[in-house]
Short mmCIF file of C-alpha atoms in Angstrom, two decimals:
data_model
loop_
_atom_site.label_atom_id
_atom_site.label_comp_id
_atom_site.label_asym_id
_atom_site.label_seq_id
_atom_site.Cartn_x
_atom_site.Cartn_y
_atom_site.Cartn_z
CA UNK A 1 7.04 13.11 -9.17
CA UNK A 2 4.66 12.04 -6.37
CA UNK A 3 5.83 12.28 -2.87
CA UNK A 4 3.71 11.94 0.46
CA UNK A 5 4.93 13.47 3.90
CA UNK A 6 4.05 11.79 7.09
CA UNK A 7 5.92 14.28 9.21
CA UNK A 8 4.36 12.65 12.84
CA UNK A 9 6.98 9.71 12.86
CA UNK A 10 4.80 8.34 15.63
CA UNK A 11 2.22 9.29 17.98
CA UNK A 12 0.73 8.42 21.75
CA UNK A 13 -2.11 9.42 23.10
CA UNK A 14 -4.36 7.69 25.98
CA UNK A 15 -8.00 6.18 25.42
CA UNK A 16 -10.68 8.25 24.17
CA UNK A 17 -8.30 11.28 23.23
CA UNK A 18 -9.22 12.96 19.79
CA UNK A 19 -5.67 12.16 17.75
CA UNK A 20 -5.42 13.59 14.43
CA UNK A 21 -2.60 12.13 11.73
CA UNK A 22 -1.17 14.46 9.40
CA UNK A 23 -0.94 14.01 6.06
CA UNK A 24 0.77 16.13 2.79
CA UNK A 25 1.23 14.70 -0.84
CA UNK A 26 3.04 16.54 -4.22
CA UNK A 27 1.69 15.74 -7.41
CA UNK A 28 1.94 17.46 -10.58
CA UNK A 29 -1.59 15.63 -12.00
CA UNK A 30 -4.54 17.56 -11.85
CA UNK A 31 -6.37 13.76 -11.25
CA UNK A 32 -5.27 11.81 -8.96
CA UNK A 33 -6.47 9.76 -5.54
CA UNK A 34 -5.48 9.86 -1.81
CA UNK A 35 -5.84 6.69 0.01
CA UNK A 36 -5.23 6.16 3.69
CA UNK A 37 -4.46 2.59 5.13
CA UNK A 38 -4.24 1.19 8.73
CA UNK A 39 -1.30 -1.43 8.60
CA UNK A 40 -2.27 -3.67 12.65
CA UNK A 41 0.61 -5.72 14.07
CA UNK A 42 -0.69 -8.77 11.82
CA UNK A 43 0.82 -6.77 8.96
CA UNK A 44 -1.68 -6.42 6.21
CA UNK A 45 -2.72 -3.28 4.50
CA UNK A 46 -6.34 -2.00 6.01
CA UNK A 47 -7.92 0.30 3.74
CA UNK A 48 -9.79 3.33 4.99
CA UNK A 49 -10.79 5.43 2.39
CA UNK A 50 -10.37 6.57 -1.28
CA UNK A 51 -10.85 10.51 -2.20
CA UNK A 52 -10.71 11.62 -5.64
CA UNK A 53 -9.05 15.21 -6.06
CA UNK A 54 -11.92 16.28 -7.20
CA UNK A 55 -13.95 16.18 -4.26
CA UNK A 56 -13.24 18.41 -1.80
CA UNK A 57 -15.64 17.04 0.79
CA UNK A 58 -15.06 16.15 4.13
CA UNK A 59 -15.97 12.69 4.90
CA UNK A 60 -16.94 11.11 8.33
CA UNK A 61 -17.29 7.57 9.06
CA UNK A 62 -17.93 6.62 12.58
CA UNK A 63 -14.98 7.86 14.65
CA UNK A 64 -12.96 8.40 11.64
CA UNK A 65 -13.29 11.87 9.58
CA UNK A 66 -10.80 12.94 7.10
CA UNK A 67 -10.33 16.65 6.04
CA UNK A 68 -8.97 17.56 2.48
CA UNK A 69 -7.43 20.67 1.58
CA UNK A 70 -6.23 20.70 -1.94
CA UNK A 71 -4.67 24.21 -1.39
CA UNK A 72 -2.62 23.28 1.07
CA UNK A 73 -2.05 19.63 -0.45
CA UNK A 74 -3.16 18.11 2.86
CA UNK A 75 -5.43 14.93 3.29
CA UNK A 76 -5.51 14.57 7.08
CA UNK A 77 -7.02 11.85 9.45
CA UNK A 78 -8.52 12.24 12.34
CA UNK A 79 -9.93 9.32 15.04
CA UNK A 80 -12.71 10.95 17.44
CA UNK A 81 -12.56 8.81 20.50
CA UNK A 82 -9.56 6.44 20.16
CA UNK A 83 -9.43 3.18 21.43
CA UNK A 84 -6.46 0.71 21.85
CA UNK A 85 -7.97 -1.30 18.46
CA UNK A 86 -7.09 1.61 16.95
CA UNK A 87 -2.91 1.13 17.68
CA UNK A 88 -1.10 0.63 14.33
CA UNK A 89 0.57 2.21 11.66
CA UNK A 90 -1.06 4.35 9.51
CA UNK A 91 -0.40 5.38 5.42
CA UNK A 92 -1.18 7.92 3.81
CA UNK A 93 -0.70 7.02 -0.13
CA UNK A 94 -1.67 8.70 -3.74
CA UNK A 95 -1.56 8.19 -7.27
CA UNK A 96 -1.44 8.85 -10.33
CA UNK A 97 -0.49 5.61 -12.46
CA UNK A 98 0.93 3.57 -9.20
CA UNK A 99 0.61 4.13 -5.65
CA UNK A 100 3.02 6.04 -3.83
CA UNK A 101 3.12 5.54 0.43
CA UNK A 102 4.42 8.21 2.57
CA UNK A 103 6.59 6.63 5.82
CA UNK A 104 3.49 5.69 8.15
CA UNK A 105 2.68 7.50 11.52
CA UNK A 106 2.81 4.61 14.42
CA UNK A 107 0.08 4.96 16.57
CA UNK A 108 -0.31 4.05 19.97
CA UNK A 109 -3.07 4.42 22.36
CA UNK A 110 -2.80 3.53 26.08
CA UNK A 111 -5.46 2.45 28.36
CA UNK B 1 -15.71 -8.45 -2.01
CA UNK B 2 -13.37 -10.29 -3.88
CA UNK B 3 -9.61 -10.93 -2.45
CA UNK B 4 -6.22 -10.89 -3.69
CA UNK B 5 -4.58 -14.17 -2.54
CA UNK B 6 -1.19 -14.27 -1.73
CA UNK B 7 0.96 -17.88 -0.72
CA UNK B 8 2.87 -18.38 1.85
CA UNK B 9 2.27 -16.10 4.45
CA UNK B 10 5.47 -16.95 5.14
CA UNK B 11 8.61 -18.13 3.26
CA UNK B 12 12.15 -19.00 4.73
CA UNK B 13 15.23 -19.19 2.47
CA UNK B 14 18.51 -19.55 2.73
CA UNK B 15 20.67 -16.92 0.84
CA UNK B 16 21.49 -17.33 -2.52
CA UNK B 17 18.31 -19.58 -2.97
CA UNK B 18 15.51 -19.05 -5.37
CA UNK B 19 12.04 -18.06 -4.45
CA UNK B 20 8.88 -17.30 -5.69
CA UNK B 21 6.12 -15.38 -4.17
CA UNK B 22 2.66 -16.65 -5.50
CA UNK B 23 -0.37 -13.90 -6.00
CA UNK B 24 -4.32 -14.61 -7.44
CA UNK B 25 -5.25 -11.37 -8.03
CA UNK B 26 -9.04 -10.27 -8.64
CA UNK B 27 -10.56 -12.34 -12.06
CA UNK B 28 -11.68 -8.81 -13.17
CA UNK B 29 -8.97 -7.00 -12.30
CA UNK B 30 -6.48 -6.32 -15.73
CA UNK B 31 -3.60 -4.62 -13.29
CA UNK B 32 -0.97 -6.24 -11.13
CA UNK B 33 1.55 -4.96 -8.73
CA UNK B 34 4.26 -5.91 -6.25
CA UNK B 35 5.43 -3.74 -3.26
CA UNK B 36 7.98 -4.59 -0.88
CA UNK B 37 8.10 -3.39 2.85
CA UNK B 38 10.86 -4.13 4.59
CA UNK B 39 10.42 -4.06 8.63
CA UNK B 40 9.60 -0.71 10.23
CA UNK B 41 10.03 1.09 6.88
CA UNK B 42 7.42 2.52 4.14
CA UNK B 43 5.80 0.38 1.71
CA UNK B 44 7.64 0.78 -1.52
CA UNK B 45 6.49 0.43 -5.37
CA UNK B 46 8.24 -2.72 -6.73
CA UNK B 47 6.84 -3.00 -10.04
CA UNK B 48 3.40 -2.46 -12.29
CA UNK B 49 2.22 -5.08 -14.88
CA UNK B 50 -0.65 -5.29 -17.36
CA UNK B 51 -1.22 -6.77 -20.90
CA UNK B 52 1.29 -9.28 -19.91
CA UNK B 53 4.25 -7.25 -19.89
CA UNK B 54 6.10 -4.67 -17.26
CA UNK B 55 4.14 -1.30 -17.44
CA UNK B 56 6.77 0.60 -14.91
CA UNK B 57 9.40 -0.50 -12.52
CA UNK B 58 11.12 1.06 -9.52
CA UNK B 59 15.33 1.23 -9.35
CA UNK B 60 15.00 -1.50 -6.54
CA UNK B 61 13.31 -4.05 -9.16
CA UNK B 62 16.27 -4.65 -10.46
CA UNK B 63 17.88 -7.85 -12.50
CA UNK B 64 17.20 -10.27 -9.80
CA UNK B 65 13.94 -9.79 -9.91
CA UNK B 66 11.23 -11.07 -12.65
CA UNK B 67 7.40 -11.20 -12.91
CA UNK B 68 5.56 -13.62 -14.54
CA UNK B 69 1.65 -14.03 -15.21
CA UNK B 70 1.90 -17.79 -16.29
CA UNK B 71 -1.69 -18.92 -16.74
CA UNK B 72 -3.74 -16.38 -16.69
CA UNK B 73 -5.27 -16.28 -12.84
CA UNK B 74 -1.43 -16.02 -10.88
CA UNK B 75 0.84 -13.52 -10.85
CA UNK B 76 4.41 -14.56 -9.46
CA UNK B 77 7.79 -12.57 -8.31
CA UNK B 78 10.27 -14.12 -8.37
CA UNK B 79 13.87 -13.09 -6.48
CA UNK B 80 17.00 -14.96 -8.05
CA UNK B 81 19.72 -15.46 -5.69
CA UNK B 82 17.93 -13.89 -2.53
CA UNK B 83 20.13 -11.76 -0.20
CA UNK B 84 19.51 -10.95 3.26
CA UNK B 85 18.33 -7.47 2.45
CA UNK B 86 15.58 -9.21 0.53
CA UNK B 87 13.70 -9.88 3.63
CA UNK B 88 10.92 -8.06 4.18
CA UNK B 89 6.79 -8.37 3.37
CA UNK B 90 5.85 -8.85 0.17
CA UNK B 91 2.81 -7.31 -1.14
CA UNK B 92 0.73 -7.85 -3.89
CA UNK B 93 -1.99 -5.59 -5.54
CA UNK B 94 -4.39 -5.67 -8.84
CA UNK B 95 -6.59 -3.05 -9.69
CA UNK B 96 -9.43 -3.11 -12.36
CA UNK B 97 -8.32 -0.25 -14.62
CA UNK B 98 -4.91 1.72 -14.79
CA UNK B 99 -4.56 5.18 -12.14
CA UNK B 100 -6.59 2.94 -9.54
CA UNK B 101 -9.88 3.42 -11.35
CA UNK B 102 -12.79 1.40 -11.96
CA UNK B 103 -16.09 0.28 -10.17
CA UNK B 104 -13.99 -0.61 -6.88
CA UNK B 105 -14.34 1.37 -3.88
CA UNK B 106 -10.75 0.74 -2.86
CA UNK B 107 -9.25 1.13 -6.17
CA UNK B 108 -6.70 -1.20 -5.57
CA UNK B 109 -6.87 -4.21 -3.79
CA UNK B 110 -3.98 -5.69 -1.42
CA UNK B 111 -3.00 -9.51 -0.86
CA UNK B 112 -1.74 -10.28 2.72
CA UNK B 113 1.56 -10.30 1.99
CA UNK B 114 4.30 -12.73 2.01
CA UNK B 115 6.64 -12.42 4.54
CA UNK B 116 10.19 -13.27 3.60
CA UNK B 117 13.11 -13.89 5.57
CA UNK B 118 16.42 -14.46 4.07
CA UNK B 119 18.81 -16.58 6.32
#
């Protein structure tokens, strides 16, 4: 069955620090996505990016890079720079027929 | 880009009452889904639908609950007899082909939620 950890239950850092959420999913599909999703205190789902399991690449996208390492099952996020916009919770989800969320890593970032 | 609609943002019942969360998912989009999140906790799979009937269903989408797609442009959950453990944010989904796939870039597509409290 699918499963995604979120091990960092929640996280503080101050403004401008480099904060990097960790992320590790079980599958037994050879296809399948990884999604992550910034949920703000207004409470809807943000997405952030789709990665096929296919594709390997790292991907950067302004301060936000993600690194995937299908050997160690790991799709982690990292924010270069943070910024107190960037305070929420964050999901890491993946799927094969449905989406499956792991428990969300709380972010906060201080002034 | 298209939206998923959701109405209300916000819906207060008193237990034991019937609701029914509203949802216009994407006109292109042949997949439907409800997840629940209750406050503080993970967003959790509720239920899948497609062809007009149930495609897979978690252990909490149980008899109380029902899906409907009445008229072909909403798709509505409703909660019989609401408890108090039924509040919590109400999500809906669609997704143009099954596994998340098609010409999307976010593969599936949330609503805003419904927010549901249960008095």
């Amino acid at each position: 069955a699918q499963k995604v950890t979120q091990a960092q239950t929640e996280i503080s850092v101050v403004e401008k620090e480099d904060v990097t959420l960790d992320c590790v999913y079980e599958t037994r599909d050879t296809t399948y996505y990884l999604f992550w999703y910034k949920q703000p205190p207004s409470g809807e789902l943000v997405f952030l990016i789709r990665r096929n399991s296919f594709d390997e690449q790292n991907e950067i996208s302004g301060r936000y890079s993600w690194n995937f390492q299908k050997s160690t099952s790991s799709f982690n996020f990292t924010i270069t720079a943070s910024q107190v916009v960037d305070s929420a919770v964050y999901f890491c989800a993946t799927n094969t027929d449905k989406l499956i969320f792991g428990t969300g890593t709380r972010l906060q970032v201080f002034p | 880009e298209p939206e998923v609609t959701q109405t209300p943002s916000h819906q207060v019942t008193q237990m034991g009452q019937e609701v029914i969360l509203r949802c216009v998912p994407i006109s292109n989009h042949l997949y439907f889904y409800w997840y629940r999140q209750i406050l503080g906790q993970k967003v959790e799979f509720l239920v899948s639908f497609y062809n007009n009937e149930i495609s897979e269903k978690s252990e909490i989408f149980d008899d109380q609950f029902s899906v409907e797609r009445p008229d072909g442009s909403n798709f509505t959950l409703k909660i019989r007899s609401t408890k108090l453990e039924d509040s919590a944010m109400y999500f809906c989904a669609s997704s143009e082909g099954g596994y998340g796939t098609g010409t999307s870039l976010y593969g599936y597509t949330f609503g805003s939620g419904t927010r549901l409290t249960v008095v």
